[in-house]
């Protein structure tokens, strides 16, 4: 029996790995050129938190982020948020504050995590560990470094958010 379900929105610039993260977490797969399946708005996965079954529904943006055209429907009812940037994309890091602001406009305060993805490409990093940690502190968000490619820390992101929501 599902005790409760949470809707999680995953935002960040195009190319940071949002769709890949959803595929990885819900289907256990990683492809180099994942193209969104037309008609699929979200995927879900069921996990257990404190002995209760929780359904985690992950919403994908289908590339609209590039046109700044994410609709209110995307954010509606979101209970948790993942702010994502890429280790190898400076602009995606600098856009995190703006993404947080957009989510807050639609959802007030919800449990939020900052994800630094593509940590497998740390050799090509264009952000320092220090500045990432400082931003996370300033925005008062947990920071989690992931590699969707190598399946590092992806499950922790959603376990953390589900646990936070469960405690509310
Ligand atoms: P989105 O635009 O944010 O949805 O990003 P995508 O999921 O489409 O990913 C963009 C590109 O980054 C794709 O080629 C992915 O295979 C690649 N990618 C995603 N996550 C990782 C990662 O952790 N490491 C590496 N090296 N590549 C990744
Ligand atoms: Mg995508």
XYZ file of C-alpha atoms and ligand atoms in Angstrom:
197
model
C 0.000 0.000 0.000
C 1.262 3.427 -0.922
C 1.099 5.600 2.169
C 1.960 8.743 0.331
C 3.251 10.118 -2.932
C 5.480 13.094 -3.551
C 5.896 15.114 -6.692
C 9.476 16.201 -7.266
C 10.403 18.786 -9.889
C 13.858 18.698 -11.404
C 15.081 22.014 -12.755
C 18.289 23.412 -14.182
C 19.699 24.485 -17.522
C 19.489 22.224 -20.562
C 22.188 19.573 -20.780
C 22.943 19.190 -17.068
C 21.502 15.667 -16.923
C 17.932 16.059 -15.638
C 16.291 13.614 -18.042
C 19.174 11.196 -17.579
C 18.729 11.384 -13.805
C 15.055 10.509 -14.041
C 15.768 7.604 -16.394
C 18.575 6.380 -14.179
C 16.548 6.537 -11.003
C 13.291 5.130 -12.345
C 14.508 2.698 -15.004
C 18.102 2.008 -13.990
C 19.473 2.953 -17.390
C 21.906 5.543 -18.769
C 22.211 6.431 -22.446
C 24.468 8.987 -23.998
C 21.782 10.508 -26.149
C 18.557 10.107 -24.279
C 15.662 11.685 -26.122
C 12.483 12.263 -24.230
C 9.724 9.850 -25.139
C 6.890 11.917 -26.487
C 3.868 11.846 -24.227
C 5.665 10.846 -21.059
C 5.526 13.677 -18.549
C 6.896 11.858 -15.563
C 8.283 8.596 -14.261
C 7.910 7.188 -10.793
C 9.620 4.884 -8.377
C 8.464 3.406 -5.141
C 10.749 3.340 -2.127
C 10.419 2.687 1.570
C 10.947 5.431 4.148
C 10.678 4.521 7.839
C 8.834 1.336 6.907
C 6.286 3.142 4.756
C 5.897 2.859 1.001
C 6.437 6.155 -0.736
C 5.773 6.848 -4.396
C 8.211 9.345 -5.862
C 6.943 11.019 -9.008
C 9.621 12.743 -11.054
C 8.616 15.371 -13.556
C 10.727 16.100 -16.579
C 10.825 19.448 -18.373
C 10.984 18.074 -21.926
C 13.534 20.659 -22.994
C 11.293 23.695 -22.448
C 13.905 25.069 -20.039
C 15.882 26.289 -23.040
C 13.054 28.582 -24.049
C 12.251 29.732 -20.515
C 8.817 28.288 -21.205
C 8.226 25.960 -18.267
C 4.580 26.319 -17.424
C 2.913 26.660 -14.055
C 1.487 23.170 -14.587
C 4.972 21.775 -14.285
C 5.443 23.236 -10.815
C 1.871 22.789 -9.594
C 1.687 20.741 -6.433
C 5.408 20.055 -6.283
C 6.464 18.999 -2.799
C 10.207 18.825 -3.359
C 12.755 20.217 -5.773
C 16.099 19.303 -7.293
C 18.197 22.266 -8.509
C 20.664 20.748 -10.946
C 23.852 22.011 -12.545
C 26.751 20.364 -14.328
C 30.370 20.187 -13.145
C 31.460 21.130 -16.683
C 29.006 23.970 -17.373
C 29.721 27.254 -15.611
C 26.530 28.942 -16.811
C 24.421 26.130 -15.359
C 26.027 26.752 -11.938
C 25.433 30.480 -12.173
C 21.772 29.861 -13.058
C 20.993 27.985 -9.827
C 19.828 31.075 -7.879
C 17.474 31.980 -10.687
C 16.050 28.445 -10.815
C 15.468 28.537 -7.071
C 13.656 31.835 -7.413
C 11.414 30.455 -10.159
C 10.474 27.419 -8.109
C 9.788 29.570 -5.050
C 7.489 31.792 -7.096
C 5.299 28.800 -7.861
C 5.734 26.551 -4.833
C 6.713 28.624 -1.760
C 9.207 26.781 0.392
C 9.616 23.082 -0.306
C 12.469 20.724 0.543
C 15.175 21.454 -1.999
C 18.531 19.941 -2.828
C 21.306 21.297 -5.035
C 22.755 18.597 -7.268
C 26.171 18.957 -8.828
C 25.973 16.350 -11.578
C 28.677 14.851 -13.837
C 31.089 14.506 -10.947
C 32.779 11.780 -13.047
C 34.095 14.708 -15.140
C 35.754 16.383 -12.144
C 38.975 16.706 -14.209
C 37.103 19.133 -16.456
C 35.435 21.033 -13.596
C 34.687 24.712 -14.186
C 33.515 25.328 -10.604
C 35.506 24.976 -7.390
C 34.329 22.857 -4.470
C 34.450 26.012 -2.337
C 32.125 28.115 -4.419
C 29.614 25.289 -4.723
C 29.583 24.770 -0.966
C 29.239 28.512 -0.386
C 26.247 28.721 -2.700
C 24.569 25.755 -0.984
C 25.065 27.471 2.387
C 23.732 30.789 1.112
C 20.635 29.149 -0.344
C 20.268 26.944 2.730
C 20.102 23.750 0.660
C 21.719 20.365 1.032
C 24.380 19.804 -1.649
C 24.710 16.369 -3.238
C 27.339 15.565 -5.867
C 26.211 12.950 -8.367
C 27.259 11.059 -11.434
C 24.179 9.866 -13.239
C 26.506 8.140 -15.662
C 28.243 6.078 -12.990
C 25.202 5.909 -10.716
C 26.829 7.768 -7.848
C 24.517 9.310 -5.219
C 21.443 9.459 -7.456
C 19.258 7.452 -5.085
C 20.449 9.575 -2.130
C 18.954 12.684 -3.710
C 15.448 11.273 -3.703
C 15.799 9.449 -0.417
C 16.860 12.710 1.218
C 13.923 14.642 -0.242
C 11.378 11.924 0.548
C 12.612 11.759 4.126
C 12.328 15.552 4.446
C 8.775 15.497 3.076
C 7.850 12.620 5.343
C 8.966 14.613 8.388
C 6.801 17.620 7.485
P 18.904 17.623 -19.562
O 18.865 18.553 -20.725
O 19.194 18.352 -18.292
O 17.699 16.741 -19.466
O 20.176 16.683 -19.781
P 20.242 15.192 -20.393
O 19.744 14.200 -19.406
O 19.621 15.190 -21.736
O 21.832 14.985 -20.485
C 22.648 15.787 -21.314
C 23.904 15.018 -21.668
O 24.699 14.816 -20.507
C 23.602 13.627 -22.243
O 24.521 13.359 -23.279
C 23.869 12.712 -21.058
O 24.248 11.420 -21.467
C 25.002 13.438 -20.348
N 25.074 13.134 -18.899
C 24.070 13.142 -18.005
N 24.514 12.840 -16.773
C 25.844 12.651 -16.883
C 26.891 12.320 -15.935
O 26.690 12.122 -14.731
N 28.160 12.233 -16.437
C 28.443 12.429 -17.761
N 29.719 12.301 -18.139
N 27.495 12.727 -18.670
C 26.207 12.845 -18.236
Mg 15.945 16.807 -20.594
